[in-house]
Amino acid sequence: MQVKANLIGGQWIAGQATQENINPSDTSDVIGVFAQAAAEDVSSAVAAAKEAQAEWAVLDAQSRHDILDRTGNTILARKEELGALLAREEGKILPEAIGETIRAGNVFKFFAGECLRNTGDLVSSVRPGIDIEVTREPVGIVGIITPWNFPIAIPAWKIAPALAYGNTVVCKPADLTPACAHAIAEILMECGLPGGVFNLVMGRGSIVGEAILDHPDITAISFTGSVNTGQHVAEKCLQTMKKVQLEMGGKNPTVVLDDADLEVAVSSCLNSAFFSTGQRCTASSRFIVQEGIHDEFVRRMTEEMSALKIGPALDPNSQMGPVVDERQLVSNLKYVALAKEEGATVIGGERFDGPTTGFYQKPALFTDTHNKMRINQEEIFGPCASVIKVKDFEEAVAVANETEFGLSAGICTQSLKYAAAFKKRAQAGLVMVNLPTAGIDYHVPFGGRKGSSYGPREQGSYAKEFYTIVKTSYVSTG
Ligand code: NAD
């Protein structure tokens, strides 16, 4: 199998080590062999990004737009093939994988437009005879570090704005899922991106990630991943005074009030907790259910989740794919065991043998739980959700907010009063009313509060807060 190489300075560089990319639906399927970068490769990538930076920063907006627009169009035109690649490497079912690919294509097209919308302000001075201009410039060389669970969308929503606003990039995708980021790198080159503007260095966080964090010429880091790694990234960035943006975990609540439409509540909660095998930072893992609707909600959820067809990601009958790897599956099973130890009633959650040798787990629902249990405070990141019974809206809001995280929060209700109050009082970056906690548009800001996020928002035109730096110029008109 031909090794998929790192991209450094416009050249495909094989590197000294390699790693196989294994399909979690069928471990006998090797998707590809990928180069593993060393710290010296990161240095070469940064040197290439530095050399390319000045020219890319001043390239006319139309040319930048055209490269990003062509990239978006190519991703969209290849959505079936790239979606299948994504489903094979990450394990989400094909329709979800194609949906994610479409999102990535649209993100590139949105930021192509942003190249043409990079405006500034002309401000009156408080002194006579002076004009003030406030303009935005690229931050420089951006280090991008991404997780495995959205292997095409997350790289896209970081790479596209970085390039649109004139930065050059050194990108390290998750070592579990390098194939989609590698495909983006190939497409960017095909679409005319000058060598060195975008560099891909694949491999382990402890080697490649650390080398990116340590490099003095990288001026900003955009990271998505777990809280522990995120905190480490932030500390490292402070030491070298890098600008930093972190998107991390979630323990997202969905409140279900007595007046909810049960169909809407059950389908929202099913989607939120179990689609993409629960491996979404915006997945809901705490259903906070008012006592009047509680028993019927649990009965219907149990029925619906037991009917979910779990199987290989590319099987058209599958409604939920496998867990991403053995390590994550073992971690999920530990939480299922912990739920029992903590006194919860556990429905489902067992490992099982699928039609192929993969990492298959049934969805788990933990009932009879309270919010202080570890299963309700720690991110599990698998197909596991709890039900917490509450007496009224006030208690529901208090429980929803009683968490160190604050990414997405949902409510199912037919009351305008409670929906409006929840929108105001939920301590979260995203609020969903009668909708799943996951599933977001690509052109509006995305991010959380508290332990879920740090730094400026991602996506939409708000992305410029991170990927640009403001300059205030004073000109004497006398
Ligand atoms: P992770 O923290 O293990 O890894 C994320 C990335 O950091 C990977 O590329 C990894 O190789 C790299 N890394 C690891 N150690 C490093 C180090 N010492 N220095 C530099 N880089 C290092 O996370 P994961 O398991 O890949 O992803 C799952 C997590 O991501 C979950 O917690 C999930 O909630 C979170 N996530 C958050 C969002 C969001 O937008 N909030 C979106 C998706 C996933």
Short mmCIF file of C-alpha atoms and ligand atoms in Angstrom, two decimals:
data_model
loop_
_atom_site.label_atom_id
_atom_site.label_comp_id
_atom_site.label_asym_id
_atom_site.label_seq_id
_atom_site.Cartn_x
_atom_site.Cartn_y
_atom_site.Cartn_z
CA MET A 1 0.00 0.00 0.00
CA GLN A 2 1.40 3.40 -0.98
CA VAL A 3 2.18 5.59 2.02
CA LYS A 4 0.11 8.78 2.27
CA ALA A 5 2.73 11.43 2.93
CA ASN A 6 2.90 14.66 4.89
CA LEU A 7 2.56 17.89 2.91
CA ILE A 8 5.44 20.29 3.61
CA GLY A 9 6.21 23.33 1.47
CA GLY A 10 4.07 21.97 -1.39
CA GLN A 11 5.96 18.63 -1.46
CA TRP A 12 4.71 15.24 -0.31
CA ILE A 13 7.29 14.07 2.24
CA ALA A 14 7.12 10.43 3.33
CA GLY A 15 8.71 10.68 6.79
CA GLN A 16 10.46 7.88 8.66
CA ALA A 17 7.57 6.12 10.40
CA THR A 18 4.11 5.05 9.27
CA GLN A 19 0.80 4.06 10.84
CA GLU A 20 -2.09 2.00 9.49
CA ASN A 21 -5.54 3.56 9.53
CA ILE A 22 -8.02 0.86 10.62
CA ASN A 23 -11.76 0.76 9.95
CA PRO A 24 -13.64 0.54 13.30
CA SER A 25 -16.55 -1.25 11.60
CA ASP A 26 -14.24 -3.98 10.30
CA THR A 27 -10.74 -4.19 11.72
CA SER A 28 -9.55 -6.34 8.79
CA ASP A 29 -10.01 -3.29 6.52
CA VAL A 30 -6.84 -1.17 6.39
CA ILE A 31 -7.90 2.17 4.90
CA GLY A 32 -4.38 3.37 4.27
CA VAL A 33 -0.87 3.71 5.56
CA PHE A 34 -0.05 7.24 6.71
CA ALA A 35 3.29 8.92 7.31
CA GLN A 36 4.10 9.92 10.88
CA ALA A 37 5.92 13.22 11.13
CA ALA A 38 8.86 13.82 13.46
CA ALA A 39 9.62 17.06 15.31
CA GLU A 40 12.06 18.02 12.49
CA ASP A 41 9.22 17.69 9.96
CA VAL A 42 7.20 20.17 12.01
CA SER A 43 10.17 22.58 11.91
CA SER A 44 10.33 22.21 8.10
CA ALA A 45 6.57 22.77 7.85
CA VAL A 46 6.79 25.93 9.97
CA ALA A 47 9.73 27.20 7.89
CA ALA A 48 7.68 26.64 4.71
CA ALA A 49 4.66 28.38 6.24
CA LYS A 50 6.86 31.31 7.26
CA GLU A 51 8.29 31.68 3.79
CA ALA A 52 4.84 31.57 2.17
CA GLN A 53 3.18 33.90 4.69
CA ALA A 54 4.05 37.37 3.38
CA GLU A 55 2.92 36.68 -0.19
CA TRP A 56 -0.26 34.86 0.85
CA ALA A 57 -1.23 37.66 3.25
CA VAL A 58 -1.24 40.26 0.47
CA LEU A 59 -2.62 38.09 -2.34
CA ASP A 60 -5.66 39.74 -3.89
CA ALA A 61 -8.97 38.76 -2.34
CA GLN A 62 -10.32 37.39 -5.63
CA SER A 63 -7.49 34.86 -5.99
CA ARG A 64 -7.85 33.71 -2.38
CA HIS A 65 -11.60 33.49 -2.85
CA ASP A 66 -11.25 31.39 -6.01
CA ILE A 67 -8.92 28.82 -4.41
CA LEU A 68 -11.22 28.34 -1.40
CA ASP A 69 -14.34 28.29 -3.58
CA ARG A 70 -12.85 25.64 -5.88
CA THR A 71 -11.88 23.62 -2.81
CA GLY A 72 -15.45 23.79 -1.52
CA ASN A 73 -16.86 22.82 -4.91
CA THR A 74 -14.47 19.87 -5.22
CA ILE A 75 -15.39 18.57 -1.76
CA LEU A 76 -19.09 18.88 -2.63
CA ALA A 77 -18.62 17.15 -6.00
CA ARG A 78 -16.81 14.27 -4.25
CA LYS A 79 -19.20 14.04 -1.29
CA GLU A 80 -20.13 10.37 -1.81
CA GLU A 81 -16.53 9.19 -2.10
CA LEU A 82 -15.21 11.39 0.72
CA GLY A 83 -18.25 10.50 2.85
CA ALA A 84 -17.48 6.80 2.38
CA LEU A 85 -13.85 7.40 3.34
CA LEU A 86 -15.00 9.26 6.46
CA ALA A 87 -17.47 6.50 7.39
CA ARG A 88 -14.70 3.94 6.99
CA GLU A 89 -12.16 5.75 9.11
CA GLU A 90 -14.37 7.14 11.88
CA GLY A 91 -17.34 4.77 11.95
CA LYS A 92 -20.30 7.14 11.65
CA ILE A 93 -22.96 5.84 9.25
CA LEU A 94 -22.74 6.87 5.60
CA PRO A 95 -25.60 9.46 5.56
CA GLU A 96 -24.03 11.21 8.57
CA ALA A 97 -20.60 11.04 6.95
CA ILE A 98 -21.88 12.50 3.68
CA GLY A 99 -23.67 15.21 5.68
CA GLU A 100 -20.41 16.08 7.42
CA THR A 101 -18.62 16.21 4.06
CA ILE A 102 -21.24 18.56 2.64
CA ARG A 103 -20.77 20.76 5.67
CA ALA A 104 -17.00 20.86 5.03
CA GLY A 105 -17.59 21.87 1.38
CA ASN A 106 -20.02 24.60 2.41
CA VAL A 107 -17.60 25.89 5.06
CA PHE A 108 -14.91 26.41 2.38
CA LYS A 109 -17.41 28.22 0.17
CA PHE A 110 -18.58 30.43 3.06
CA PHE A 111 -15.01 31.46 3.86
CA ALA A 112 -14.29 32.01 0.17
CA GLY A 113 -16.97 34.72 0.48
CA GLU A 114 -15.35 36.02 3.65
CA CYS A 115 -12.21 36.84 1.60
CA LEU A 116 -14.35 39.49 -0.11
CA ARG A 117 -15.95 40.76 3.10
CA ASN A 118 -12.85 41.54 5.17
CA THR A 119 -13.80 45.14 5.94
CA GLY A 120 -12.50 47.65 8.48
CA ASP A 121 -13.72 50.89 10.09
CA LEU A 122 -12.97 54.53 9.45
CA VAL A 123 -13.46 56.31 12.78
CA SER A 124 -13.60 60.02 13.69
CA SER A 125 -10.78 61.09 15.94
CA VAL A 126 -11.40 63.05 19.14
CA ARG A 127 -8.63 65.36 17.88
CA PRO A 128 -8.96 67.68 14.86
CA GLY A 129 -7.26 66.81 11.54
CA ILE A 130 -6.82 63.11 12.19
CA ASP A 131 -8.47 60.04 10.61
CA ILE A 132 -8.44 56.69 12.34
CA GLU A 133 -8.61 53.39 10.49
CA VAL A 134 -9.25 50.09 12.21
CA THR A 135 -8.17 47.19 9.99
CA ARG A 136 -7.60 43.47 10.39
CA GLU A 137 -4.45 41.59 9.49
CA PRO A 138 -3.59 37.88 9.58
CA VAL A 139 -2.23 36.57 12.89
CA GLY A 140 0.58 34.78 11.02
CA ILE A 141 1.22 31.04 11.15
CA VAL A 142 -1.67 29.12 12.69
CA GLY A 143 -1.17 25.67 14.24
CA ILE A 144 -4.33 23.58 13.88
CA ILE A 145 -4.85 20.47 16.07
CA THR A 146 -8.03 18.44 15.55
CA PRO A 147 -9.86 15.45 17.14
CA TRP A 148 -11.01 12.22 15.50
CA ASN A 149 -14.77 12.59 15.75
CA PHE A 150 -15.39 15.08 12.90
CA PRO A 151 -12.41 14.24 10.66
CA ILE A 152 -13.44 16.45 7.73
CA ALA A 153 -15.69 19.17 9.20
CA ILE A 154 -13.43 20.29 12.06
CA PRO A 155 -10.26 20.56 9.93
CA ALA A 156 -12.38 22.43 7.34
CA TRP A 157 -13.83 24.91 9.82
CA LYS A 158 -10.35 25.79 11.06
CA ILE A 159 -8.34 25.64 7.80
CA ALA A 160 -10.83 27.64 5.69
CA PRO A 161 -10.97 30.76 7.93
CA ALA A 162 -7.22 30.61 8.62
CA LEU A 163 -6.53 30.77 4.88
CA ALA A 164 -9.35 33.21 4.08
CA TYR A 165 -7.95 35.83 6.46
CA GLY A 166 -4.42 35.49 5.05
CA ASN A 167 -2.71 33.12 7.48
CA THR A 168 -0.54 30.14 6.62
CA VAL A 169 -1.17 26.84 8.37
CA VAL A 170 0.53 23.85 9.95
CA CYS A 171 -2.19 21.27 10.62
CA LYS A 172 -2.07 18.08 12.70
CA PRO A 173 -5.16 15.88 12.40
CA ALA A 174 -6.01 13.20 14.98
CA ASP A 175 -3.76 10.17 14.58
CA LEU A 176 -6.85 7.89 14.52
CA THR A 177 -8.39 9.64 11.50
CA PRO A 178 -5.83 11.25 9.16
CA ALA A 179 -7.44 10.26 5.83
CA CYS A 180 -10.01 13.06 5.49
CA ALA A 181 -7.50 15.79 6.40
CA HIS A 182 -5.08 14.26 3.90
CA ALA A 183 -7.82 14.44 1.26
CA ILE A 184 -8.36 18.14 2.07
CA ALA A 185 -4.60 18.72 1.63
CA GLU A 186 -4.67 17.03 -1.79
CA ILE A 187 -7.70 19.05 -2.87
CA LEU A 188 -6.16 22.36 -1.74
CA MET A 189 -3.09 21.61 -3.85
CA GLU A 190 -5.20 20.59 -6.86
CA CYS A 191 -7.19 23.82 -6.49
CA GLY A 192 -4.08 25.97 -6.83
CA LEU A 193 -3.02 26.79 -3.27
CA PRO A 194 0.63 27.92 -3.41
CA GLY A 195 3.14 25.53 -1.77
CA GLY A 196 3.84 26.22 1.92
CA VAL A 197 0.56 28.04 2.59
CA PHE A 198 -0.97 24.86 3.98
CA ASN A 199 1.17 22.13 5.54
CA LEU A 200 -0.05 18.79 6.87
CA VAL A 201 1.95 16.94 9.54
CA MET A 202 0.38 13.68 10.70
CA GLY A 203 1.21 11.72 13.82
CA ARG A 204 0.96 11.59 17.57
CA GLY A 205 0.02 14.47 19.85
CA SER A 206 2.97 13.77 22.11
CA ILE A 207 5.42 14.26 19.21
CA VAL A 208 3.82 16.32 16.43
CA GLY A 209 1.35 18.22 18.62
CA GLU A 210 4.04 19.11 21.15
CA ALA A 211 6.41 20.27 18.39
CA ILE A 212 3.67 22.59 17.08
CA LEU A 213 3.01 23.99 20.57
CA ASP A 214 6.72 24.50 21.23
CA HIS A 215 7.56 26.24 17.96
CA PRO A 216 8.25 29.96 18.52
CA ASP A 217 7.25 30.96 14.97
CA ILE A 218 3.69 29.66 15.30
CA THR A 219 1.64 32.63 16.45
CA ALA A 220 -1.75 31.06 17.13
CA ILE A 221 -3.18 27.64 17.96
CA SER A 222 -6.72 26.49 17.21
CA PHE A 223 -7.40 23.25 19.11
CA THR A 224 -10.40 20.97 19.42
CA GLY A 225 -10.24 17.91 21.65
CA SER A 226 -10.50 16.77 25.24
CA VAL A 227 -10.37 19.01 28.31
CA ASN A 228 -7.10 17.55 29.60
CA THR A 229 -5.25 18.11 26.34
CA GLY A 230 -6.89 21.52 25.95
CA GLN A 231 -5.63 22.69 29.33
CA HIS A 232 -2.14 21.53 28.44
CA VAL A 233 -2.35 23.36 25.09
CA ALA A 234 -3.42 26.57 26.85
CA GLU A 235 -0.53 26.38 29.34
CA LYS A 236 1.98 25.82 26.54
CA CYS A 237 0.55 28.70 24.51
CA LEU A 238 0.87 31.07 27.45
CA GLN A 239 4.56 30.18 27.81
CA THR A 240 5.27 31.24 24.21
CA MET A 241 2.56 33.97 24.11
CA LYS A 242 0.56 32.34 21.31
CA LYS A 243 -3.04 33.32 20.68
CA VAL A 244 -5.18 30.29 21.55
CA GLN A 245 -8.67 29.00 20.89
CA LEU A 246 -9.91 25.78 22.54
CA GLU A 247 -13.07 23.77 21.88
CA MET A 248 -13.39 20.89 24.32
CA GLY A 249 -15.85 18.55 25.96
CA GLY A 250 -19.51 18.67 26.90
CA LYS A 251 -22.03 17.12 29.28
CA ASN A 252 -24.96 18.63 27.50
CA PRO A 253 -28.40 18.64 29.13
CA THR A 254 -31.79 18.28 27.49
CA VAL A 255 -34.69 19.40 29.67
CA VAL A 256 -38.02 17.69 28.97
CA LEU A 257 -40.96 19.46 30.60
CA ASP A 258 -44.37 17.91 31.30
CA ASP A 259 -45.93 19.96 28.48
CA ALA A 260 -43.44 18.70 25.83
CA ASP A 261 -44.64 17.02 22.66
CA LEU A 262 -43.48 13.49 23.54
CA GLU A 263 -42.72 12.59 19.91
CA VAL A 264 -40.48 15.66 19.55
CA ALA A 265 -38.79 15.03 22.91
CA VAL A 266 -38.05 11.35 22.24
CA SER A 267 -36.79 11.89 18.70
CA SER A 268 -34.64 14.89 19.80
CA CYS A 269 -33.14 12.94 22.70
CA LEU A 270 -32.55 9.82 20.61
CA ASN A 271 -30.73 11.88 17.98
CA SER A 272 -28.81 13.93 20.57
CA ALA A 273 -27.53 10.95 22.53
CA PHE A 274 -27.01 8.16 20.04
CA PHE A 275 -26.55 9.47 16.51
CA SER A 276 -22.88 9.39 15.47
CA THR A 277 -22.61 6.78 18.28
CA GLY A 278 -22.79 9.60 20.85
CA GLN A 279 -19.33 10.72 19.76
CA ARG A 280 -20.20 14.39 19.36
CA CYS A 281 -19.11 17.17 21.67
CA THR A 282 -22.68 18.48 21.32
CA ALA A 283 -24.27 15.10 22.16
CA SER A 284 -26.80 15.22 24.98
CA SER A 285 -25.94 12.87 27.82
CA ARG A 286 -28.23 14.19 30.56
CA PHE A 287 -32.00 14.10 30.05
CA ILE A 288 -33.55 16.22 32.80
CA VAL A 289 -37.15 15.12 32.82
CA GLN A 290 -40.08 16.55 34.77
CA GLU A 291 -41.85 14.00 36.96
CA GLY A 292 -45.23 14.05 35.15
CA ILE A 293 -43.78 12.91 31.80
CA HIS A 294 -40.83 10.92 33.23
CA ASP A 295 -42.17 7.35 33.14
CA GLU A 296 -43.68 7.65 29.66
CA PHE A 297 -40.47 9.30 28.38
CA VAL A 298 -38.32 6.46 29.75
CA ARG A 299 -40.67 3.83 28.30
CA ARG A 300 -40.61 5.43 24.83
CA MET A 301 -36.85 6.08 24.86
CA THR A 302 -36.20 2.47 25.85
CA GLU A 303 -38.44 1.24 23.04
CA GLU A 304 -36.86 3.51 20.42
CA MET A 305 -33.23 2.92 21.40
CA SER A 306 -33.73 -0.84 21.53
CA ALA A 307 -35.06 -0.69 17.96
CA LEU A 308 -31.97 1.15 16.64
CA LYS A 309 -30.04 -0.97 14.13
CA ILE A 310 -26.37 -0.95 15.01
CA GLY A 311 -23.92 -2.16 12.41
CA PRO A 312 -21.13 -1.34 9.97
CA ALA A 313 -20.99 2.31 8.94
CA LEU A 314 -21.39 1.51 5.24
CA ASP A 315 -24.35 -0.88 5.69
CA PRO A 316 -27.43 1.03 4.44
CA ASN A 317 -29.52 -0.58 7.21
CA SER A 318 -27.32 0.72 10.03
CA GLN A 319 -28.70 3.59 12.09
CA MET A 320 -25.71 3.72 14.45
CA GLY A 321 -22.14 2.72 13.68
CA PRO A 322 -19.42 1.32 15.94
CA VAL A 323 -17.38 3.09 18.61
CA VAL A 324 -14.17 4.56 17.16
CA ASP A 325 -11.67 2.12 18.72
CA GLU A 326 -11.03 -0.45 21.43
CA ARG A 327 -9.75 2.12 23.92
CA GLN A 328 -12.88 4.27 23.66
CA LEU A 329 -15.14 1.19 23.85
CA VAL A 330 -13.39 -0.06 27.01
CA SER A 331 -13.75 3.42 28.52
CA ASN A 332 -17.50 3.47 27.67
CA LEU A 333 -17.96 0.02 29.26
CA LYS A 334 -16.24 1.24 32.44
CA TYR A 335 -18.83 4.02 32.67
CA VAL A 336 -21.65 1.47 32.18
CA ALA A 337 -20.19 -0.51 35.11
CA LEU A 338 -19.79 2.72 37.12
CA ALA A 339 -23.45 3.58 36.51
CA LYS A 340 -24.42 0.29 38.21
CA GLU A 341 -21.99 0.94 41.08
CA GLU A 342 -23.47 4.40 41.57
CA GLY A 343 -26.95 2.90 41.88
CA ALA A 344 -28.43 3.66 38.47
CA THR A 345 -30.71 1.27 36.60
CA VAL A 346 -28.90 0.43 33.35
CA ILE A 347 -30.73 -0.35 30.13
CA GLY A 348 -28.49 -1.63 27.27
CA GLY A 349 -24.84 -0.58 26.94
CA GLU A 350 -23.41 -4.07 26.27
CA ARG A 351 -20.62 -4.81 23.83
CA PHE A 352 -21.73 -7.22 21.11
CA ASP A 353 -20.36 -9.02 18.07
CA GLY A 354 -21.47 -7.39 14.84
CA PRO A 355 -21.40 -8.97 11.38
CA THR A 356 -17.76 -7.88 11.08
CA THR A 357 -15.01 -7.57 13.69
CA GLY A 358 -15.59 -4.03 14.91
CA PHE A 359 -16.16 -2.07 18.12
CA TYR A 360 -19.91 -2.51 18.56
CA GLN A 361 -21.83 -1.34 21.60
CA LYS A 362 -25.57 -1.07 22.27
CA PRO A 363 -26.84 2.35 23.33
CA ALA A 364 -27.11 2.74 27.10
CA LEU A 365 -29.73 4.58 29.14
CA PHE A 366 -29.09 5.12 32.86
CA THR A 367 -32.27 5.82 34.83
CA ASP A 368 -32.82 6.54 38.55
CA THR A 369 -29.79 8.83 38.56
CA HIS A 370 -29.00 12.13 40.21
CA ASN A 371 -26.80 14.90 38.89
CA LYS A 372 -23.94 14.50 41.37
CA MET A 373 -23.10 10.99 40.14
CA ARG A 374 -19.84 10.80 38.18
CA ILE A 375 -21.76 9.44 35.17
CA ASN A 376 -23.57 12.80 35.12
CA GLN A 377 -20.52 14.99 35.61
CA GLU A 378 -17.83 13.37 33.41
CA GLU A 379 -17.91 13.31 29.63
CA ILE A 380 -18.24 9.67 28.51
CA PHE A 381 -18.11 10.36 24.73
CA GLY A 382 -20.02 7.26 23.72
CA PRO A 383 -23.64 6.13 23.23
CA CYS A 384 -24.57 6.57 26.91
CA ALA A 385 -27.16 8.93 28.41
CA SER A 386 -28.79 9.40 31.82
CA VAL A 387 -32.25 10.38 32.95
CA ILE A 388 -32.54 12.72 35.95
CA LYS A 389 -36.04 13.26 37.35
CA VAL A 390 -36.95 16.79 38.50
CA LYS A 391 -40.09 18.33 39.95
CA ASP A 392 -40.33 21.62 38.00
CA PHE A 393 -38.71 24.07 35.58
CA GLU A 394 -36.66 25.79 38.30
CA GLU A 395 -35.07 22.54 39.40
CA ALA A 396 -34.50 21.57 35.75
CA VAL A 397 -32.56 24.78 35.02
CA ALA A 398 -30.49 24.40 38.18
CA VAL A 399 -29.57 20.80 37.29
CA ALA A 400 -28.88 21.71 33.64
CA ASN A 401 -26.37 24.36 34.76
CA GLU A 402 -24.79 22.26 37.51
CA THR A 403 -21.84 21.10 35.40
CA GLU A 404 -18.33 22.26 34.63
CA PHE A 405 -19.20 22.24 30.92
CA GLY A 406 -21.32 24.65 28.86
CA LEU A 407 -21.43 23.76 25.18
CA SER A 408 -25.02 22.99 24.15
CA ALA A 409 -28.28 22.88 26.13
CA GLY A 410 -31.71 21.80 24.91
CA ILE A 411 -35.29 22.10 26.11
CA CYS A 412 -38.42 20.34 24.90
CA THR A 413 -41.54 22.28 25.82
CA GLN A 414 -44.58 23.82 24.20
CA SER A 415 -44.46 26.79 26.54
CA LEU A 416 -43.14 30.01 25.07
CA LYS A 417 -42.53 31.28 28.60
CA TYR A 418 -40.28 28.37 29.59
CA ALA A 419 -38.51 28.26 26.20
CA ALA A 420 -37.71 31.97 26.47
CA ALA A 421 -36.57 31.67 30.08
CA PHE A 422 -34.35 28.67 29.25
CA LYS A 423 -32.70 30.51 26.34
CA LYS A 424 -31.74 33.28 28.79
CA ARG A 425 -30.71 31.15 31.75
CA ALA A 426 -28.91 28.17 30.17
CA GLN A 427 -25.17 28.50 30.77
CA ALA A 428 -24.21 27.26 27.32
CA GLY A 429 -22.88 28.61 24.03
CA LEU A 430 -25.67 26.92 22.06
CA VAL A 431 -29.34 26.58 23.04
CA MET A 432 -31.80 24.33 21.22
CA VAL A 433 -35.57 24.52 21.64
CA ASN A 434 -37.44 21.38 20.52
CA LEU A 435 -34.34 20.31 18.57
CA PRO A 436 -31.45 17.93 19.22
CA THR A 437 -28.49 19.49 21.05
CA ALA A 438 -26.28 18.54 18.10
CA GLY A 439 -26.78 19.65 14.49
CA ILE A 440 -25.62 23.18 13.78
CA ASP A 441 -25.54 25.56 10.81
CA TYR A 442 -22.17 26.30 9.21
CA HIS A 443 -22.49 30.08 8.89
CA VAL A 444 -23.11 31.15 12.50
CA PRO A 445 -20.84 31.17 15.57
CA PHE A 446 -20.13 27.91 17.34
CA GLY A 447 -18.63 27.37 20.77
CA GLY A 448 -19.32 26.97 24.45
CA ARG A 449 -18.81 28.43 27.90
CA LYS A 450 -17.20 27.35 31.17
CA GLY A 451 -14.96 24.27 30.72
CA SER A 452 -16.14 23.61 27.15
CA SER A 453 -14.43 26.47 25.35
CA TYR A 454 -11.76 29.09 25.71
CA GLY A 455 -11.09 32.04 23.44
CA PRO A 456 -13.06 33.50 20.55
CA ARG A 457 -15.87 31.64 18.77
CA GLU A 458 -15.35 29.47 15.69
CA GLN A 459 -17.32 29.60 12.43
CA GLY A 460 -19.33 32.25 10.64
CA SER A 461 -17.88 35.72 10.35
CA TYR A 462 -17.13 35.60 14.12
CA ALA A 463 -14.13 33.39 13.19
CA LYS A 464 -12.22 36.54 12.24
CA GLU A 465 -11.84 37.40 15.94
CA PHE A 466 -9.36 34.56 16.23
CA TYR A 467 -7.79 34.45 12.78
CA THR A 468 -7.06 38.18 12.50
CA ILE A 469 -5.39 40.81 14.61
CA VAL A 470 -6.71 44.37 14.74
CA LYS A 471 -4.56 47.36 13.78
CA THR A 472 -5.52 50.97 14.59
CA SER A 473 -3.82 53.54 12.28
CA TYR A 474 -3.85 57.33 12.81
CA VAL A 475 -3.38 59.58 9.79
CA SER A 476 -2.94 63.34 9.94
CA THR A 477 -5.17 64.94 7.31
CA GLY A 478 -3.63 68.41 7.85
P1 NAD B 1 -7.69 14.52 22.38
O1 NAD B 1 -7.59 15.67 23.31
O2 NAD B 1 -7.18 13.21 22.81
O3 NAD B 1 -6.91 14.84 21.02
C1 NAD B 1 -7.22 15.99 20.25
C2 NAD B 1 -6.01 16.33 19.40
O4 NAD B 1 -4.95 16.76 20.26
C3 NAD B 1 -5.46 15.14 18.60
O5 NAD B 1 -5.01 15.59 17.34
C4 NAD B 1 -4.31 14.68 19.46
O6 NAD B 1 -3.32 13.97 18.73
C5 NAD B 1 -3.77 16.03 19.95
N1 NAD B 1 -2.92 15.93 21.14
C6 NAD B 1 -2.93 14.97 22.10
N2 NAD B 1 -1.96 15.23 23.01
C7 NAD B 1 -1.35 16.38 22.63
C8 NAD B 1 -0.28 17.15 23.16
N3 NAD B 1 0.35 16.79 24.26
N4 NAD B 1 0.07 18.27 22.51
C9 NAD B 1 -0.57 18.67 21.39
N5 NAD B 1 -1.57 17.96 20.82
C10 NAD B 1 -1.97 16.83 21.43
O7 NAD B 1 -9.23 14.43 21.94
P2 NAD B 1 -9.92 13.33 21.00
O8 NAD B 1 -10.05 12.07 21.79
O9 NAD B 1 -9.25 13.28 19.66
O10 NAD B 1 -11.36 13.97 20.74
C11 NAD B 1 -12.44 13.81 21.61
C12 NAD B 1 -12.65 15.06 22.44
O11 NAD B 1 -12.83 16.18 21.58
C13 NAD B 1 -13.89 15.00 23.29
O12 NAD B 1 -13.61 15.50 24.57
C14 NAD B 1 -14.86 15.93 22.58
O13 NAD B 1 -15.86 16.49 23.41
C15 NAD B 1 -13.94 16.94 22.02
N6 NAD B 1 -14.56 17.66 20.91
C16 NAD B 1 -14.97 18.96 21.11
C17 NAD B 1 -15.59 19.66 20.08
C18 NAD B 1 -16.03 21.09 20.28
O14 NAD B 1 -16.14 21.81 19.30
N7 NAD B 1 -16.25 21.54 21.51
C19 NAD B 1 -15.80 19.04 18.86
C20 NAD B 1 -15.39 17.72 18.69
C21 NAD B 1 -14.77 17.04 19.73
#
